[in-house]
Amino acid sequence: MERKTVISAYAKINTYLEVVGKREDGYHELHSHMQLITLSDTLTITTDDTQPFSLLLRCDRPEVPTGEDNLILRAARALFARYPMRRLPRIEIDLEKKIPMQGGLAGGSTDAAATLIALRDLLYPAVTEEALCTIAATIGADVPFCIRGRRGAQSARGIGEILERAPELDARLTLVLVSPGTAVSTPAAFRALDAQADVCRMQDAEARFSAMLEAVGSGELSRIERASFNCFEEVIFSMQPRVGQVFAQMRARGADMTRMSGSGPTIVGYFENAEAARRCADAFCESGFDAYLASPLCAAADH
Ligand code: ATP
């Protein structure tokens, strides 16, 4: 029998990101507030249990690698390895890619998370979300968040693995995401940050992170703006001045709050006024940038 399921894979933004230390094994310890947003890829998964097992990925964008390196296939393989089945069906996955790649929006990670959820629902209904997150962590640091984040915003500590439900942004905000057209490699961003060791390792990191979570809880965007932070901004702006220019333009074009997401380079403008957001996105498009409109994904909705 052929079965088909369609699932959205949502991009993530960081409203707060600070590296607070480095462990002896080289991993960075951080404080982060993350929320999924409505900008999404779409995965259509078709299984056919009358056919022998095979696993195939197709994507509508030729620049997306569809070989075994793709996090979608890595996630599927990891799930099958953890829960071997006597007979797996034929599986075809069609990926409609909307999330800009290498943008600090966790595009690949969220595709992997959606794959785990959809295949669990289709083939392993008894597997819990916790068990799925254990597999997710073997695929990438952001993948467990991309599963849990579907239930609402999260704070992350440790090396990103200690996730907790956190206050969330108002779903009525309009976000303008602009790709400055450059790519940032996450390891290179961390190396650059390490070279400036003193810039953001301030002693009151814990107090400032708590203040941020309280600010998000208050729902007041001006307060969130004052408390929010991304320690990668200065580093990336000096490596790639164009990213800093987009940040400045976002402010000049009326954003109530502007932050880079993750290690960049996507710049996110937060707007209380949807019409102002639309005008800002249009202005970026007119000057040749890729700009996207989205809203925060909130817990109340069922995803
Ligand atoms: P992060 O925010 O987690 O650092 P990112 O959003 O910056 O991630 P991705 O869009 O996940 O970056 O892409 C990083 C690289 O991962 C791509 O250049 C691509 O080669 C590879 N990749 C593997 N699987 C996928 C996928 N499903 N979608 C996009 N890229 C993928």
Coordinates of C-alpha atoms and ligand atoms in Angstrom, one line a residue:
M1 CA 0.0 0.0 0.0
E2 CA 1.2 3.5 -0.8
R3 CA 1.1 6.1 1.9
K4 CA 2.0 9.8 1.7
T5 CA 2.7 12.3 4.3
V6 CA 3.5 16.0 4.0
I7 CA 5.4 17.8 6.7
S8 CA 6.7 21.4 7.1
A9 CA 10.3 21.9 8.3
Y10 CA 10.5 25.3 10.0
A11 CA 13.5 27.6 10.0
K12 CA 14.9 28.7 13.4
I13 CA 16.1 32.1 14.6
N14 CA 18.2 33.0 17.6
T15 CA 17.0 36.0 19.5
Y16 CA 19.9 35.6 21.9
L17 CA 23.2 33.8 21.4
E18 CA 26.3 34.0 23.6
V19 CA 29.3 31.8 23.8
V20 CA 30.1 31.6 27.6
G21 CA 33.0 29.2 27.6
K22 CA 35.0 26.5 25.8
R23 CA 35.3 23.0 27.1
E24 CA 38.5 21.0 27.2
D25 CA 37.2 18.9 24.3
G26 CA 36.9 22.1 22.2
Y27 CA 33.1 22.4 22.2
H28 CA 31.7 25.8 23.0
E29 CA 29.3 26.3 25.8
L30 CA 26.5 28.7 25.1
H31 CA 23.4 30.5 26.1
S32 CA 20.7 30.7 23.4
H33 CA 17.1 31.5 23.0
M34 CA 15.7 30.0 19.8
Q35 CA 12.3 29.9 18.2
L36 CA 11.0 28.3 15.0
I37 CA 9.4 30.6 12.5
T38 CA 6.8 30.1 9.7
L39 CA 9.4 30.1 6.9
S40 CA 9.7 26.5 6.0
D41 CA 10.8 23.7 3.6
T42 CA 8.2 21.1 2.7
L43 CA 8.9 17.4 2.7
T44 CA 6.6 14.9 1.0
I45 CA 7.3 11.4 2.0
T46 CA 5.8 8.5 0.1
T47 CA 6.2 4.9 1.3
D48 CA 5.1 1.8 -0.6
D49 CA 5.3 -1.5 1.4
T50 CA 4.5 -3.6 -1.7
Q51 CA 8.0 -2.6 -3.0
P52 CA 11.4 -3.6 -1.8
F53 CA 13.3 -1.2 0.4
S54 CA 15.0 1.8 -1.3
L55 CA 15.5 5.4 -0.1
L56 CA 15.5 8.2 -2.6
L57 CA 15.6 12.0 -2.1
R58 CA 14.7 14.6 -4.7
C59 CA 14.9 18.3 -4.4
D60 CA 13.4 21.2 -6.5
R61 CA 16.7 23.2 -6.1
P62 CA 19.7 21.8 -7.9
E63 CA 22.2 23.4 -5.5
V64 CA 20.9 21.2 -2.7
P65 CA 23.0 18.0 -2.5
T66 CA 20.7 14.9 -2.6
G67 CA 23.3 12.2 -1.8
E68 CA 23.9 10.4 1.4
D69 CA 25.4 13.6 2.9
N70 CA 22.1 15.3 3.0
L71 CA 20.9 15.5 6.6
I72 CA 17.5 14.1 5.5
L73 CA 19.0 10.8 4.4
R74 CA 21.4 10.7 7.4
A75 CA 18.5 11.1 9.7
A76 CA 16.5 8.4 8.0
R77 CA 19.5 6.0 8.1
A78 CA 20.1 6.7 11.8
L79 CA 16.5 6.0 12.6
F80 CA 16.6 2.7 10.7
A81 CA 19.9 1.7 12.3
R82 CA 18.4 2.4 15.8
Y83 CA 15.2 0.5 15.1
P84 CA 16.0 -2.2 12.6
M85 CA 12.9 -3.6 10.8
R86 CA 12.5 -6.9 9.1
R87 CA 11.1 -5.2 6.0
L88 CA 11.3 -1.6 5.3
P89 CA 9.1 -0.1 2.5
R90 CA 10.3 1.8 -0.6
I91 CA 10.7 5.4 0.6
E92 CA 10.7 8.5 -1.6
I93 CA 11.3 12.0 -0.2
D94 CA 10.6 15.2 -2.1
L95 CA 12.1 18.3 -0.6
E96 CA 10.7 21.7 -1.6
K97 CA 13.5 24.1 -0.4
K98 CA 12.6 27.6 0.7
I99 CA 15.0 28.2 3.7
P100 CA 18.1 29.9 2.5
M101 CA 21.1 27.6 2.8
Q102 CA 24.1 28.3 5.1
G103 CA 22.2 31.2 6.5
G104 CA 22.2 30.4 10.3
L105 CA 18.6 29.3 10.0
A106 CA 19.2 25.6 10.6
G107 CA 17.8 24.6 7.2
G108 CA 19.4 21.2 7.0
S109 CA 18.9 20.5 10.7
T110 CA 15.2 21.2 10.5
D111 CA 14.8 19.0 7.4
A112 CA 16.4 16.2 9.4
A113 CA 14.1 16.8 12.3
A114 CA 11.0 16.7 10.1
T115 CA 12.2 13.5 8.5
L116 CA 12.6 11.8 11.9
I117 CA 9.1 12.9 13.0
A118 CA 7.4 11.9 9.7
L119 CA 9.1 8.5 9.5
R120 CA 8.4 7.9 13.1
D121 CA 4.7 8.6 12.5
L122 CA 4.6 6.4 9.4
L123 CA 6.7 3.5 10.6
Y124 CA 7.4 3.6 14.3
P125 CA 4.4 5.2 16.1
A126 CA 5.5 3.9 19.5
V127 CA 8.8 5.8 19.5
T128 CA 8.8 8.7 21.9
E129 CA 9.9 12.3 21.2
E130 CA 12.7 11.8 23.7
A131 CA 14.0 8.8 21.8
L132 CA 13.8 10.7 18.6
C133 CA 15.8 13.5 20.1
T134 CA 18.6 11.1 21.1
I135 CA 18.9 10.0 17.5
A136 CA 18.6 13.7 16.4
A137 CA 21.6 14.7 18.5
T138 CA 23.8 12.3 16.5
I139 CA 22.9 14.2 13.3
G140 CA 23.7 17.7 14.5
A141 CA 23.6 20.0 17.5
D142 CA 20.5 21.9 16.3
V143 CA 18.4 18.9 15.3
P144 CA 16.9 18.1 18.8
F145 CA 15.8 21.7 19.1
C146 CA 14.2 21.5 15.7
I147 CA 12.1 18.7 17.1
R148 CA 11.3 20.2 20.5
G149 CA 10.9 23.7 19.1
R150 CA 7.8 22.6 17.3
R151 CA 6.2 22.8 20.7
G152 CA 7.4 26.3 21.4
A153 CA 10.5 28.4 22.0
Q154 CA 13.4 26.9 23.9
S155 CA 16.4 28.1 25.8
A156 CA 19.6 26.2 25.2
R157 CA 22.6 25.8 27.6
G158 CA 25.6 23.5 27.8
I159 CA 26.9 22.9 24.3
G160 CA 23.3 23.4 23.1
E161 CA 22.0 20.1 24.3
I162 CA 20.3 21.3 27.5
L163 CA 16.9 22.5 26.2
E164 CA 14.1 23.9 28.2
R165 CA 10.8 25.5 27.3
A166 CA 11.2 29.2 27.3
P167 CA 8.9 32.3 26.9
E168 CA 8.2 32.9 23.3
L169 CA 8.0 35.8 20.8
D170 CA 4.5 37.1 19.9
A171 CA 3.1 35.2 16.9
R172 CA 1.7 38.6 15.7
L173 CA 5.2 39.9 15.0
T174 CA 6.3 40.1 11.4
L175 CA 9.9 39.1 10.7
V176 CA 11.9 40.2 7.7
L177 CA 14.8 37.9 6.9
V178 CA 17.4 39.1 4.5
S179 CA 20.2 37.0 3.0
P180 CA 23.2 39.2 2.5
G181 CA 24.3 36.9 -0.3
T182 CA 27.4 35.6 1.5
A183 CA 27.9 32.3 3.2
V184 CA 29.3 31.8 6.7
S185 CA 30.9 28.6 7.8
T186 CA 29.9 27.9 11.4
P187 CA 33.4 26.5 12.3
A188 CA 35.1 29.6 10.8
A189 CA 32.8 31.8 12.8
F190 CA 33.7 30.0 16.0
R191 CA 37.4 30.3 15.2
A192 CA 37.1 34.0 14.7
L193 CA 35.2 34.3 17.9
D194 CA 37.9 32.4 19.8
A195 CA 40.5 34.8 18.5
Q196 CA 38.6 37.6 20.2
A197 CA 38.3 35.7 23.5
D198 CA 37.5 38.6 25.7
V199 CA 34.8 40.2 23.7
C200 CA 31.7 38.4 25.0
R201 CA 32.8 36.3 28.0
M202 CA 31.4 38.7 30.6
Q203 CA 31.0 37.6 34.1
D204 CA 27.3 38.3 34.4
A205 CA 26.4 36.0 31.5
E206 CA 23.8 34.1 33.5
A207 CA 22.1 37.3 34.8
R208 CA 21.9 38.7 31.3
F209 CA 20.5 35.5 29.8
S210 CA 17.8 35.4 32.6
A211 CA 17.0 39.1 31.9
M212 CA 16.5 38.2 28.2
L213 CA 14.2 35.3 29.0
E214 CA 12.2 37.7 31.3
A215 CA 12.1 40.3 28.6
V216 CA 10.7 37.8 26.1
G217 CA 8.1 36.8 28.7
S218 CA 7.0 40.4 29.1
G219 CA 6.1 40.5 25.4
E220 CA 7.5 44.1 25.1
L221 CA 9.6 44.3 22.0
S222 CA 11.6 47.4 23.1
R223 CA 12.6 45.4 26.3
I224 CA 13.5 42.3 24.2
E225 CA 15.5 44.5 21.9
R226 CA 17.6 45.9 24.8
A227 CA 18.2 42.4 26.3
S228 CA 18.8 40.5 23.1
F229 CA 22.3 39.8 21.9
N230 CA 24.3 37.8 19.4
C231 CA 28.1 37.5 20.1
F232 CA 28.8 36.6 16.5
E233 CA 27.5 39.9 15.0
E234 CA 30.7 41.9 15.5
V235 CA 32.9 39.1 14.4
I236 CA 30.9 38.4 11.2
F237 CA 30.5 42.1 10.4
S238 CA 34.3 42.5 10.5
M239 CA 34.8 39.4 8.3
Q240 CA 32.0 40.3 5.9
P241 CA 31.2 44.1 6.0
R242 CA 28.2 43.5 3.7
V243 CA 26.4 41.7 6.5
G244 CA 26.9 44.7 8.8
Q245 CA 25.6 46.9 6.1
V246 CA 22.4 44.8 5.8
F247 CA 22.1 45.0 9.6
A248 CA 22.3 48.8 9.5
Q249 CA 19.9 49.0 6.5
M250 CA 17.4 46.8 8.4
R251 CA 17.4 49.3 11.3
A252 CA 17.2 52.3 8.9
R253 CA 14.2 50.7 7.2
G254 CA 12.2 50.7 10.4
A255 CA 12.8 47.4 12.2
D256 CA 11.8 47.6 15.9
M257 CA 14.6 45.1 16.6
T258 CA 17.4 43.7 14.4
R259 CA 19.5 40.7 15.1
M260 CA 21.7 38.3 13.1
S261 CA 20.5 34.7 13.4
G262 CA 23.0 32.1 14.6
S263 CA 26.5 32.5 13.2
G264 CA 24.9 34.3 10.3
P265 CA 24.7 35.7 7.9
T266 CA 20.9 36.1 7.8
I267 CA 19.7 39.3 9.3
V268 CA 16.3 39.3 11.0
G269 CA 14.2 42.5 11.4
Y270 CA 11.4 42.2 14.0
F271 CA 8.4 44.4 13.2
E272 CA 5.2 45.1 15.2
N273 CA 3.7 46.7 12.1
A274 CA 3.1 44.1 9.3
E275 CA 2.7 46.8 6.7
A276 CA 6.1 48.4 7.6
A277 CA 7.7 44.9 7.4
R278 CA 6.3 44.4 3.9
R279 CA 7.6 47.8 2.8
C280 CA 11.0 46.9 4.3
A281 CA 11.1 43.5 2.5
D282 CA 10.1 45.2 -0.8
A283 CA 12.9 47.7 -0.4
F284 CA 15.5 45.0 0.1
C285 CA 14.2 43.0 -2.9
E286 CA 14.3 46.2 -5.0
S287 CA 18.0 46.6 -4.1
G288 CA 18.7 43.0 -5.2
F289 CA 18.6 41.0 -1.9
D290 CA 16.6 37.9 -1.2
A291 CA 14.1 38.9 1.5
Y292 CA 11.5 36.7 3.2
L293 CA 8.5 37.5 5.4
A294 CA 7.7 35.2 8.3
S295 CA 6.2 35.1 11.9
P296 CA 7.3 33.3 15.0
L297 CA 5.8 29.8 15.4
C298 CA 4.1 29.6 18.7
A299 CA 3.2 26.7 21.1
A300 CA -0.5 27.1 20.9
A301 CA -0.6 26.0 17.2
D302 CA -0.4 22.3 16.4
H303 CA 2.5 21.4 14.1
Ligands
ATP1 P1 23.1 26.1 10.9 O1 22.2 27.3 11.2 O2 22.6 24.8 11.6 O3 24.6 26.4 11.0 P2 22.7 26.7 8.2 O4 21.3 27.1 8.1 O5 23.7 27.7 8.3 O6 22.8 25.7 9.4 P3 22.2 24.7 6.2 O7 21.2 25.4 5.4 O8 21.7 23.6 7.1 O9 23.1 25.8 7.0 O10 23.3 24.1 5.2 C1 24.6 23.8 5.5 C2 25.1 22.8 4.5 O11 24.6 21.5 4.8 C3 24.8 23.1 3.1 O12 25.7 23.8 2.4 C4 24.5 21.7 2.5 O13 25.7 21.2 1.7 C5 24.4 20.7 3.7 N1 23.1 20.1 3.7 C6 22.9 18.8 4.1 N2 21.5 18.5 4.1 C7 20.9 19.7 3.8 C8 19.5 20.0 3.6 N3 18.5 19.1 3.8 N4 19.2 21.2 3.3 C9 20.2 22.2 3.1 N5 21.5 21.9 3.2 C10 21.9 20.6 3.6

